[in-house]
């Protein structure tokens, strides 16, 4: 089996020692090449070339941004055909995709899980989301959450952690980076709904706050369509109520301000002026409309 290990040395919890242990372990079972990323988009380029070259396995060692780049690189020419399988060894601050797959946060234990999957030929197929030409593995959004991502990106580095995201969320709520524009959610067969924030999920949990999962669309999974979680208003009582519900083990969101759907094949979100847009915790840019599509059974993951 030909494999490429893609390592982001700038990810929160990656180390040279951990990289060497992982590479040595993988090299015992596969014909391995190790690539350390040097710039944003490097992992995407490596994965794109690997898919075109017929590589069997791509292993992403880094955070969710590294995983997202690898996935987008693999799918540059579209789904189908003989795409490489994907393995993930967490090395970031949140590692939402890996944790949703049941991969350990500990890189050593995650390496053991990956080696076991390779040896046993164990894999699973997962669906992904597609938004404005960008594939996402666990979530995407416009407005407030993308503003938070933009704020964190200004200070991104080894110090990135849950506390930084919390501070950014509070800052963006009380001191928005730009005027908080209304968004319009379009769900096929339903009346358009005007909201103040819109989160789209490809799985559950939507994210993590340290050890605690943040659950918005509990009906979402890699085997189903997309979930939409939107709020018509962002008053403090509404935000507090749903934040508290999202952090419960059995999250059951209710409320008049809530617009929520599960298992959607398609939806779109529009704004009167460009707003920030993020996928998998990475800022893409500013958009006035984004079309979201669920693409089932598109990726093979060793987990």
PDB file of C-alpha atoms in Angstrom:
ATOM      1  CA  UNK A   1       0.000   0.000   0.000  1.00  0.00           C
ATOM      2  CA  UNK A   2       1.357   3.411  -0.993  1.00  0.00           C
ATOM      3  CA  UNK A   3       0.693   6.080   1.611  1.00  0.00           C
ATOM      4  CA  UNK A   4       1.538   9.714   2.238  1.00  0.00           C
ATOM      5  CA  UNK A   5       1.642  11.176   5.739  1.00  0.00           C
ATOM      6  CA  UNK A   6       0.760  14.882   5.598  1.00  0.00           C
ATOM      7  CA  UNK A   7       1.975  16.687   8.726  1.00  0.00           C
ATOM      8  CA  UNK A   8       1.166  20.256   9.714  1.00  0.00           C
ATOM      9  CA  UNK A   9       4.049  21.201  12.052  1.00  0.00           C
ATOM     10  CA  UNK A  10       2.199  24.387  13.086  1.00  0.00           C
ATOM     11  CA  UNK A  11      -0.847  22.542  14.434  1.00  0.00           C
ATOM     12  CA  UNK A  12      -1.509  22.977  18.137  1.00  0.00           C
ATOM     13  CA  UNK A  13      -0.333  19.606  19.449  1.00  0.00           C
ATOM     14  CA  UNK A  14       1.960  18.261  16.746  1.00  0.00           C
ATOM     15  CA  UNK A  15       5.615  17.701  17.625  1.00  0.00           C
ATOM     16  CA  UNK A  16       8.657  16.465  15.751  1.00  0.00           C
ATOM     17  CA  UNK A  17       8.877  13.497  18.107  1.00  0.00           C
ATOM     18  CA  UNK A  18       5.252  12.571  17.586  1.00  0.00           C
ATOM     19  CA  UNK A  19       5.682  12.858  13.824  1.00  0.00           C
ATOM     20  CA  UNK A  20       8.679  10.499  13.900  1.00  0.00           C
ATOM     21  CA  UNK A  21       6.866   7.909  16.026  1.00  0.00           C
ATOM     22  CA  UNK A  22       3.849   8.021  13.728  1.00  0.00           C
ATOM     23  CA  UNK A  23       5.981   7.777  10.583  1.00  0.00           C
ATOM     24  CA  UNK A  24       7.987   4.853  11.965  1.00  0.00           C
ATOM     25  CA  UNK A  25       4.821   2.982  12.946  1.00  0.00           C
ATOM     26  CA  UNK A  26       3.143   3.545   9.578  1.00  0.00           C
ATOM     27  CA  UNK A  27       6.281   2.602   7.645  1.00  0.00           C
ATOM     28  CA  UNK A  28       6.092  -0.863   9.200  1.00  0.00           C
ATOM     29  CA  UNK A  29       2.863  -1.541   7.265  1.00  0.00           C
ATOM     30  CA  UNK A  30       2.879   0.708   4.190  1.00  0.00           C
ATOM     31  CA  UNK A  31       5.260   2.219   1.666  1.00  0.00           C
ATOM     32  CA  UNK A  32       5.368   5.671   3.220  1.00  0.00           C
ATOM     33  CA  UNK A  33       6.278   9.188   2.144  1.00  0.00           C
ATOM     34  CA  UNK A  34       6.210  11.997   4.730  1.00  0.00           C
ATOM     35  CA  UNK A  35       5.390  15.586   3.730  1.00  0.00           C
ATOM     36  CA  UNK A  36       5.470  18.532   6.150  1.00  0.00           C
ATOM     37  CA  UNK A  37       3.333  21.461   5.044  1.00  0.00           C
ATOM     38  CA  UNK A  38       4.995  24.856   4.584  1.00  0.00           C
ATOM     39  CA  UNK A  39       2.083  27.128   3.653  1.00  0.00           C
ATOM     40  CA  UNK A  40      -1.695  27.318   3.509  1.00  0.00           C
ATOM     41  CA  UNK A  41      -2.894  25.148   0.635  1.00  0.00           C
ATOM     42  CA  UNK A  42       0.181  22.895   0.709  1.00  0.00           C
ATOM     43  CA  UNK A  43      -1.773  19.913   2.098  1.00  0.00           C
ATOM     44  CA  UNK A  44      -4.405  20.428  -0.603  1.00  0.00           C
ATOM     45  CA  UNK A  45      -1.762  20.360  -3.343  1.00  0.00           C
ATOM     46  CA  UNK A  46      -0.128  17.216  -1.919  1.00  0.00           C
ATOM     47  CA  UNK A  47      -3.474  15.415  -1.659  1.00  0.00           C
ATOM     48  CA  UNK A  48      -4.529  16.472  -5.164  1.00  0.00           C
ATOM     49  CA  UNK A  49      -1.325  15.142  -6.695  1.00  0.00           C
ATOM     50  CA  UNK A  50      -1.527  11.958  -4.617  1.00  0.00           C
ATOM     51  CA  UNK A  51      -5.075  11.239  -5.807  1.00  0.00           C
ATOM     52  CA  UNK A  52      -4.040  11.754  -9.427  1.00  0.00           C
ATOM     53  CA  UNK A  53      -0.987   9.530  -8.897  1.00  0.00           C
ATOM     54  CA  UNK A  54      -3.039   6.619  -7.548  1.00  0.00           C
ATOM     55  CA  UNK A  55      -1.780   6.725  -3.941  1.00  0.00           C
ATOM     56  CA  UNK A  56      -3.790   4.318  -1.763  1.00  0.00           C
ATOM     57  CA  UNK A  57      -3.865   6.165   1.573  1.00  0.00           C
ATOM     58  CA  UNK A  58      -3.492   9.737   2.790  1.00  0.00           C
ATOM     59  CA  UNK A  59      -2.944  10.273   6.513  1.00  0.00           C
ATOM     60  CA  UNK A  60      -3.572  13.778   7.851  1.00  0.00           C
ATOM     61  CA  UNK A  61      -1.706  14.653  11.060  1.00  0.00           C
ATOM     62  CA  UNK A  62      -2.831  18.080  12.213  1.00  0.00           C
ATOM     63  CA  UNK A  63      -6.011  19.906  13.049  1.00  0.00           C
ATOM     64  CA  UNK A  64      -9.334  20.164  11.260  1.00  0.00           C
ATOM     65  CA  UNK A  65      -7.873  22.655   8.794  1.00  0.00           C
ATOM     66  CA  UNK A  66      -5.273  20.123   7.675  1.00  0.00           C
ATOM     67  CA  UNK A  67      -7.939  17.432   7.303  1.00  0.00           C
ATOM     68  CA  UNK A  68     -10.117  19.810   5.297  1.00  0.00           C
ATOM     69  CA  UNK A  69      -7.268  20.655   2.934  1.00  0.00           C
ATOM     70  CA  UNK A  70      -6.459  16.992   2.393  1.00  0.00           C
ATOM     71  CA  UNK A  71     -10.113  16.169   1.682  1.00  0.00           C
ATOM     72  CA  UNK A  72     -10.481  19.076  -0.747  1.00  0.00           C
ATOM     73  CA  UNK A  73      -7.266  18.060  -2.482  1.00  0.00           C
ATOM     74  CA  UNK A  74      -8.404  14.462  -2.849  1.00  0.00           C
ATOM     75  CA  UNK A  75     -11.676  15.646  -4.368  1.00  0.00           C
ATOM     76  CA  UNK A  76     -10.236  18.291  -6.691  1.00  0.00           C
ATOM     77  CA  UNK A  77     -11.350  16.251  -9.713  1.00  0.00           C
ATOM     78  CA  UNK A  78     -14.651  15.288  -8.090  1.00  0.00           C
ATOM     79  CA  UNK A  79     -15.898  12.180  -6.283  1.00  0.00           C
ATOM     80  CA  UNK A  80     -15.859   8.710  -7.740  1.00  0.00           C
ATOM     81  CA  UNK A  81     -13.119   6.616  -9.213  1.00  0.00           C
ATOM     82  CA  UNK A  82     -10.327   5.189  -7.110  1.00  0.00           C
ATOM     83  CA  UNK A  83      -9.772   7.935  -4.568  1.00  0.00           C
ATOM     84  CA  UNK A  84      -7.292   7.306  -1.756  1.00  0.00           C
ATOM     85  CA  UNK A  85      -8.590   6.296   1.636  1.00  0.00           C
ATOM     86  CA  UNK A  86      -8.202   8.816   4.439  1.00  0.00           C
ATOM     87  CA  UNK A  87      -6.631   8.304   7.855  1.00  0.00           C
ATOM     88  CA  UNK A  88      -6.581  10.950  10.586  1.00  0.00           C
ATOM     89  CA  UNK A  89      -4.223  11.337  13.533  1.00  0.00           C
ATOM     90  CA  UNK A  90      -5.353  14.405  15.537  1.00  0.00           C
ATOM     91  CA  UNK A  91      -2.887  17.195  16.142  1.00  0.00           C
ATOM     92  CA  UNK A  92      -5.053  20.293  16.480  1.00  0.00           C
ATOM     93  CA  UNK A  93      -7.020  22.005  19.225  1.00  0.00           C
ATOM     94  CA  UNK A  94     -10.538  20.703  18.435  1.00  0.00           C
ATOM     95  CA  UNK A  95     -10.159  17.729  16.039  1.00  0.00           C
ATOM     96  CA  UNK A  96     -13.924  17.629  15.487  1.00  0.00           C
ATOM     97  CA  UNK A  97     -13.902  15.326  12.442  1.00  0.00           C
ATOM     98  CA  UNK A  98     -11.608  12.762  14.056  1.00  0.00           C
ATOM     99  CA  UNK A  99     -13.537  12.732  17.327  1.00  0.00           C
ATOM    100  CA  UNK A 100     -16.863  12.364  15.488  1.00  0.00           C
ATOM    101  CA  UNK A 101     -15.359   9.265  13.853  1.00  0.00           C
ATOM    102  CA  UNK A 102     -14.393   7.838  17.241  1.00  0.00           C
ATOM    103  CA  UNK A 103     -10.669   8.493  16.806  1.00  0.00           C
ATOM    104  CA  UNK A 104      -8.788   9.101  20.059  1.00  0.00           C
ATOM    105  CA  UNK A 105      -7.518  12.619  20.741  1.00  0.00           C
ATOM    106  CA  UNK A 106      -4.228  11.093  21.889  1.00  0.00           C
ATOM    107  CA  UNK A 107      -1.930  10.833  18.831  1.00  0.00           C
ATOM    108  CA  UNK A 108      -0.304   7.615  20.052  1.00  0.00           C
ATOM    109  CA  UNK A 109      -3.627   5.879  20.637  1.00  0.00           C
ATOM    110  CA  UNK A 110      -4.971   7.270  17.343  1.00  0.00           C
ATOM    111  CA  UNK A 111      -1.928   5.789  15.586  1.00  0.00           C
ATOM    112  CA  UNK A 112      -2.702   2.391  17.103  1.00  0.00           C
ATOM    113  CA  UNK A 113      -6.302   2.689  15.883  1.00  0.00           C
ATOM    114  CA  UNK A 114      -5.124   3.552  12.384  1.00  0.00           C
ATOM    115  CA  UNK A 115      -2.624   0.670  12.256  1.00  0.00           C
ATOM    116  CA  UNK A 116      -5.323  -1.716  13.466  1.00  0.00           C
ATOM    117  CA  UNK A 117      -7.687  -0.495  10.731  1.00  0.00           C
ATOM    118  CA  UNK A 118      -4.990  -0.952   8.065  1.00  0.00           C
ATOM    119  CA  UNK A 119      -4.148  -4.447   9.276  1.00  0.00           C
ATOM    120  CA  UNK A 120      -7.792  -5.521   9.486  1.00  0.00           C
ATOM    121  CA  UNK A 121      -8.838  -3.734   6.278  1.00  0.00           C
ATOM    122  CA  UNK A 122     -11.428  -1.875   8.334  1.00  0.00           C
ATOM    123  CA  UNK A 123     -12.990   1.254   6.846  1.00  0.00           C
ATOM    124  CA  UNK A 124     -16.234   3.181   6.590  1.00  0.00           C
ATOM    125  CA  UNK A 125     -17.839   5.392   3.974  1.00  0.00           C
ATOM    126  CA  UNK A 126     -18.893   8.895   4.974  1.00  0.00           C
ATOM    127  CA  UNK A 127     -20.832  11.677   3.338  1.00  0.00           C
ATOM    128  CA  UNK A 128     -19.590  15.256   3.078  1.00  0.00           C
ATOM    129  CA  UNK A 129     -21.032  18.699   2.586  1.00  0.00           C
ATOM    130  CA  UNK A 130     -20.264  20.910  -0.411  1.00  0.00           C
ATOM    131  CA  UNK A 131     -20.575  24.693  -0.089  1.00  0.00           C
ATOM    132  CA  UNK A 132     -19.630  27.157  -2.823  1.00  0.00           C
ATOM    133  CA  UNK A 133     -17.197  24.613  -4.265  1.00  0.00           C
ATOM    134  CA  UNK A 134     -15.606  23.825  -0.880  1.00  0.00           C
ATOM    135  CA  UNK A 135     -15.984  20.392   0.727  1.00  0.00           C
ATOM    136  CA  UNK A 136     -16.564  20.304   4.477  1.00  0.00           C
ATOM    137  CA  UNK A 137     -16.430  17.379   6.857  1.00  0.00           C
ATOM    138  CA  UNK A 138     -18.345  18.597   9.912  1.00  0.00           C
ATOM    139  CA  UNK A 139     -19.692  22.168   9.727  1.00  0.00           C
ATOM    140  CA  UNK A 140     -19.956  25.421   7.810  1.00  0.00           C
ATOM    141  CA  UNK A 141     -21.646  28.732   8.428  1.00  0.00           C
ATOM    142  CA  UNK A 142     -22.162  32.399   7.652  1.00  0.00           C
ATOM    143  CA  UNK A 143     -22.278  35.344  10.001  1.00  0.00           C
ATOM    144  CA  UNK A 144     -21.479  35.103  13.690  1.00  0.00           C
ATOM    145  CA  UNK A 145     -19.576  31.775  13.711  1.00  0.00           C
ATOM    146  CA  UNK A 146     -17.530  32.840  10.682  1.00  0.00           C
ATOM    147  CA  UNK A 147     -16.774  36.151  12.429  1.00  0.00           C
ATOM    148  CA  UNK A 148     -15.465  34.130  15.383  1.00  0.00           C
ATOM    149  CA  UNK A 149     -13.271  32.094  13.029  1.00  0.00           C
ATOM    150  CA  UNK A 150     -11.961  35.306  11.470  1.00  0.00           C
ATOM    151  CA  UNK A 151     -11.136  36.724  14.906  1.00  0.00           C
ATOM    152  CA  UNK A 152      -9.292  33.563  15.964  1.00  0.00           C
ATOM    153  CA  UNK A 153      -7.452  33.421  12.627  1.00  0.00           C
ATOM    154  CA  UNK A 154      -5.905  36.801  13.439  1.00  0.00           C
ATOM    155  CA  UNK A 155      -4.222  35.181  16.448  1.00  0.00           C
ATOM    156  CA  UNK A 156      -3.913  31.612  15.186  1.00  0.00           C
ATOM    157  CA  UNK A 157      -0.896  29.614  16.326  1.00  0.00           C
ATOM    158  CA  UNK A 158       0.169  27.064  18.879  1.00  0.00           C
ATOM    159  CA  UNK A 159      -1.821  28.938  21.551  1.00  0.00           C
ATOM    160  CA  UNK A 160      -5.186  28.250  19.863  1.00  0.00           C
ATOM    161  CA  UNK A 161      -7.560  26.647  22.381  1.00  0.00           C
ATOM    162  CA  UNK A 162     -11.170  26.535  23.527  1.00  0.00           C
ATOM    163  CA  UNK A 163     -10.743  29.614  25.725  1.00  0.00           C
ATOM    164  CA  UNK A 164      -9.599  31.678  22.746  1.00  0.00           C
ATOM    165  CA  UNK A 165     -12.719  30.648  20.802  1.00  0.00           C
ATOM    166  CA  UNK A 166     -14.955  31.507  23.765  1.00  0.00           C
ATOM    167  CA  UNK A 167     -13.410  34.956  24.092  1.00  0.00           C
ATOM    168  CA  UNK A 168     -13.764  35.527  20.353  1.00  0.00           C
ATOM    169  CA  UNK A 169     -17.429  34.472  20.447  1.00  0.00           C
ATOM    170  CA  UNK A 170     -18.186  36.914  23.270  1.00  0.00           C
ATOM    171  CA  UNK A 171     -16.256  39.704  21.548  1.00  0.00           C
ATOM    172  CA  UNK A 172     -18.047  39.135  18.229  1.00  0.00           C
ATOM    173  CA  UNK A 173     -21.409  39.112  19.983  1.00  0.00           C
ATOM    174  CA  UNK A 174     -20.984  42.379  21.881  1.00  0.00           C
ATOM    175  CA  UNK A 175     -18.642  44.098  19.401  1.00  0.00           C
ATOM    176  CA  UNK A 176     -19.358  42.672  15.925  1.00  0.00           C
ATOM    177  CA  UNK A 177     -16.566  43.033  13.380  1.00  0.00           C
ATOM    178  CA  UNK A 178     -19.156  44.500  10.982  1.00  0.00           C
ATOM    179  CA  UNK A 179     -22.896  45.266  11.113  1.00  0.00           C
ATOM    180  CA  UNK A 180     -24.842  42.076  11.860  1.00  0.00           C
ATOM    181  CA  UNK A 181     -26.853  41.640   8.691  1.00  0.00           C
ATOM    182  CA  UNK A 182     -30.012  39.545   8.387  1.00  0.00           C
ATOM    183  CA  UNK A 183     -29.613  36.243   6.554  1.00  0.00           C
ATOM    184  CA  UNK A 184     -32.265  34.454   4.522  1.00  0.00           C
ATOM    185  CA  UNK A 185     -32.441  30.674   4.667  1.00  0.00           C
ATOM    186  CA  UNK A 186     -33.872  28.878   1.648  1.00  0.00           C
ATOM    187  CA  UNK A 187     -34.932  25.246   2.172  1.00  0.00           C
ATOM    188  CA  UNK A 188     -36.566  23.491  -0.803  1.00  0.00           C
ATOM    189  CA  UNK A 189     -40.323  23.220  -0.310  1.00  0.00           C
ATOM    190  CA  UNK A 190     -40.391  25.684   2.609  1.00  0.00           C
ATOM    191  CA  UNK A 191     -40.974  29.416   2.909  1.00  0.00           C
ATOM    192  CA  UNK A 192     -37.747  31.476   3.147  1.00  0.00           C
ATOM    193  CA  UNK A 193     -36.870  32.370   6.738  1.00  0.00           C
ATOM    194  CA  UNK A 194     -35.038  35.513   7.860  1.00  0.00           C
ATOM    195  CA  UNK A 195     -32.487  34.698  10.568  1.00  0.00           C
ATOM    196  CA  UNK A 196     -29.523  36.298  12.317  1.00  0.00           C
ATOM    197  CA  UNK A 197     -27.180  33.305  12.201  1.00  0.00           C
ATOM    198  CA  UNK A 198     -27.078  30.027  10.272  1.00  0.00           C
ATOM    199  CA  UNK A 199     -24.981  26.959  11.095  1.00  0.00           C
ATOM    200  CA  UNK A 200     -24.865  23.936   8.774  1.00  0.00           C
ATOM    201  CA  UNK A 201     -23.796  20.550  10.140  1.00  0.00           C
ATOM    202  CA  UNK A 202     -22.595  17.385   8.443  1.00  0.00           C
ATOM    203  CA  UNK A 203     -22.444  15.411  11.684  1.00  0.00           C
ATOM    204  CA  UNK A 204     -23.086  15.608  15.425  1.00  0.00           C
ATOM    205  CA  UNK A 205     -21.527  17.194  17.489  1.00  0.00           C
ATOM    206  CA  UNK A 206     -21.267  20.502  15.641  1.00  0.00           C
ATOM    207  CA  UNK A 207     -18.024  21.250  17.518  1.00  0.00           C
ATOM    208  CA  UNK A 208     -16.326  20.806  20.900  1.00  0.00           C
ATOM    209  CA  UNK A 209     -15.643  23.171  23.763  1.00  0.00           C
ATOM    210  CA  UNK A 210     -12.618  21.486  25.283  1.00  0.00           C
ATOM    211  CA  UNK A 211     -13.841  18.044  26.333  1.00  0.00           C
ATOM    212  CA  UNK A 212     -17.526  18.952  26.045  1.00  0.00           C
ATOM    213  CA  UNK A 213     -19.421  18.425  22.764  1.00  0.00           C
ATOM    214  CA  UNK A 214     -21.473  21.298  21.364  1.00  0.00           C
ATOM    215  CA  UNK A 215     -24.633  19.732  19.961  1.00  0.00           C
ATOM    216  CA  UNK A 216     -26.952  21.597  17.604  1.00  0.00           C
ATOM    217  CA  UNK A 217     -28.433  19.085  15.135  1.00  0.00           C
ATOM    218  CA  UNK A 218     -28.403  15.841  17.080  1.00  0.00           C
ATOM    219  CA  UNK A 219     -30.007  14.020  14.135  1.00  0.00           C
ATOM    220  CA  UNK A 220     -27.017  14.699  11.900  1.00  0.00           C
ATOM    221  CA  UNK A 221     -24.492  12.012  10.980  1.00  0.00           C
ATOM    222  CA  UNK A 222     -22.033  11.121   8.240  1.00  0.00           C
ATOM    223  CA  UNK A 223     -24.697   8.795   6.827  1.00  0.00           C
ATOM    224  CA  UNK A 224     -27.456  11.412   6.553  1.00  0.00           C
ATOM    225  CA  UNK A 225     -28.029  14.790   4.907  1.00  0.00           C
ATOM    226  CA  UNK A 226     -27.112  18.209   6.259  1.00  0.00           C
ATOM    227  CA  UNK A 227     -28.503  19.793   9.390  1.00  0.00           C
ATOM    228  CA  UNK A 228     -29.498  23.458   9.632  1.00  0.00           C
ATOM    229  CA  UNK A 229     -29.534  25.376  12.911  1.00  0.00           C
ATOM    230  CA  UNK A 230     -30.561  29.037  12.650  1.00  0.00           C
ATOM    231  CA  UNK A 231     -31.896  31.676  15.037  1.00  0.00           C
ATOM    232  CA  UNK A 232     -34.326  34.412  14.058  1.00  0.00           C
ATOM    233  CA  UNK A 233     -32.900  36.757  16.696  1.00  0.00           C
ATOM    234  CA  UNK A 234     -29.767  36.971  18.819  1.00  0.00           C
ATOM    235  CA  UNK A 235     -31.008  38.529  22.033  1.00  0.00           C
ATOM    236  CA  UNK A 236     -29.130  37.483  25.171  1.00  0.00           C
ATOM    237  CA  UNK A 237     -31.967  35.284  26.515  1.00  0.00           C
ATOM    238  CA  UNK A 238     -32.217  33.414  23.178  1.00  0.00           C
ATOM    239  CA  UNK A 239     -28.457  32.921  22.856  1.00  0.00           C
ATOM    240  CA  UNK A 240     -28.085  31.841  26.482  1.00  0.00           C
ATOM    241  CA  UNK A 241     -30.985  29.364  26.242  1.00  0.00           C
ATOM    242  CA  UNK A 242     -29.612  27.618  23.163  1.00  0.00           C
ATOM    243  CA  UNK A 243     -26.001  27.708  24.370  1.00  0.00           C
ATOM    244  CA  UNK A 244     -27.105  25.957  27.545  1.00  0.00           C
ATOM    245  CA  UNK A 245     -29.108  23.399  25.551  1.00  0.00           C
ATOM    246  CA  UNK A 246     -26.168  22.798  23.185  1.00  0.00           C
ATOM    247  CA  UNK A 247     -23.871  21.836  26.074  1.00  0.00           C
ATOM    248  CA  UNK A 248     -26.255  19.291  27.592  1.00  0.00           C
ATOM    249  CA  UNK A 249     -25.595  15.584  27.085  1.00  0.00           C
ATOM    250  CA  UNK A 250     -29.117  15.214  25.659  1.00  0.00           C
ATOM    251  CA  UNK A 251     -29.470  18.414  23.647  1.00  0.00           C
ATOM    252  CA  UNK A 252     -33.100  19.184  22.798  1.00  0.00           C
ATOM    253  CA  UNK A 253     -33.345  22.599  21.191  1.00  0.00           C
ATOM    254  CA  UNK A 254     -36.712  24.314  21.348  1.00  0.00           C
ATOM    255  CA  UNK A 255     -37.876  27.891  21.033  1.00  0.00           C
ATOM    256  CA  UNK A 256     -39.821  30.307  18.862  1.00  0.00           C
ATOM    257  CA  UNK A 257     -36.632  31.859  17.527  1.00  0.00           C
ATOM    258  CA  UNK A 258     -35.290  28.523  16.287  1.00  0.00           C
ATOM    259  CA  UNK A 259     -35.266  27.395  12.640  1.00  0.00           C
ATOM    260  CA  UNK A 260     -34.005  23.823  12.530  1.00  0.00           C
ATOM    261  CA  UNK A 261     -33.960  21.032   9.941  1.00  0.00           C
ATOM    262  CA  UNK A 262     -32.224  17.657   9.759  1.00  0.00           C
ATOM    263  CA  UNK A 263     -31.280  15.437   6.827  1.00  0.00           C
ATOM    264  CA  UNK A 264     -31.424  18.076   4.085  1.00  0.00           C
ATOM    265  CA  UNK A 265     -30.149  17.300   0.605  1.00  0.00           C
ATOM    266  CA  UNK A 266     -29.822  21.003  -0.263  1.00  0.00           C
ATOM    267  CA  UNK A 267     -30.274  24.478   1.160  1.00  0.00           C
ATOM    268  CA  UNK A 268     -28.935  27.982   0.606  1.00  0.00           C
ATOM    269  CA  UNK A 269     -28.244  31.032   2.749  1.00  0.00           C
ATOM    270  CA  UNK A 270     -28.135  34.584   1.375  1.00  0.00           C
ATOM    271  CA  UNK A 271     -27.313  38.046   2.739  1.00  0.00           C
ATOM    272  CA  UNK A 272     -27.954  41.581   1.416  1.00  0.00           C
ATOM    273  CA  UNK A 273     -24.219  42.345   1.614  1.00  0.00           C
ATOM    274  CA  UNK A 274     -21.117  40.099   1.837  1.00  0.00           C
ATOM    275  CA  UNK A 275     -20.668  38.341   5.201  1.00  0.00           C
ATOM    276  CA  UNK A 276     -17.944  36.041   6.479  1.00  0.00           C
ATOM    277  CA  UNK A 277     -18.164  32.401   5.428  1.00  0.00           C
ATOM    278  CA  UNK A 278     -16.323  29.475   7.066  1.00  0.00           C
ATOM    279  CA  UNK A 279     -15.981  25.735   6.486  1.00  0.00           C
ATOM    280  CA  UNK A 280     -14.554  23.315   9.076  1.00  0.00           C
ATOM    281  CA  UNK A 281     -13.300  26.226  11.160  1.00  0.00           C
ATOM    282  CA  UNK A 282     -11.349  27.927   8.351  1.00  0.00           C
ATOM    283  CA  UNK A 283     -12.340  31.308   6.960  1.00  0.00           C
ATOM    284  CA  UNK A 284     -13.035  31.141   3.213  1.00  0.00           C
ATOM    285  CA  UNK A 285     -13.968  34.764   2.599  1.00  0.00           C
ATOM    286  CA  UNK A 286     -17.074  36.909   2.275  1.00  0.00           C
ATOM    287  CA  UNK A 287     -20.189  35.890   0.359  1.00  0.00           C
ATOM    288  CA  UNK A 288     -23.699  37.155  -0.379  1.00  0.00           C
ATOM    289  CA  UNK A 289     -25.010  33.630  -1.044  1.00  0.00           C
ATOM    290  CA  UNK A 290     -23.825  30.098  -0.421  1.00  0.00           C
ATOM    291  CA  UNK A 291     -25.509  26.955  -1.735  1.00  0.00           C
ATOM    292  CA  UNK A 292     -25.047  23.867   0.432  1.00  0.00           C
ATOM    293  CA  UNK A 293     -25.335  20.292  -0.878  1.00  0.00           C
ATOM    294  CA  UNK A 294     -25.093  16.951   0.899  1.00  0.00           C
ATOM    295  CA  UNK A 295     -22.991  14.438  -1.019  1.00  0.00           C
ATOM    296  CA  UNK A 296     -23.479  10.949   0.460  1.00  0.00           C
ATOM    297  CA  UNK A 297     -21.025   8.067   0.535  1.00  0.00           C
ATOM    298  CA  UNK A 298     -18.176  10.055  -0.991  1.00  0.00           C
ATOM    299  CA  UNK A 299     -15.119   9.264   1.156  1.00  0.00           C
ATOM    300  CA  UNK A 300     -13.485   6.118   2.550  1.00  0.00           C
ATOM    301  CA  UNK A 301     -12.056   6.622   6.043  1.00  0.00           C
ATOM    302  CA  UNK A 302      -9.903   4.186   8.017  1.00  0.00           C
ATOM    303  CA  UNK A 303     -11.150   4.440  11.592  1.00  0.00           C
TER     304      UNK A 303
END
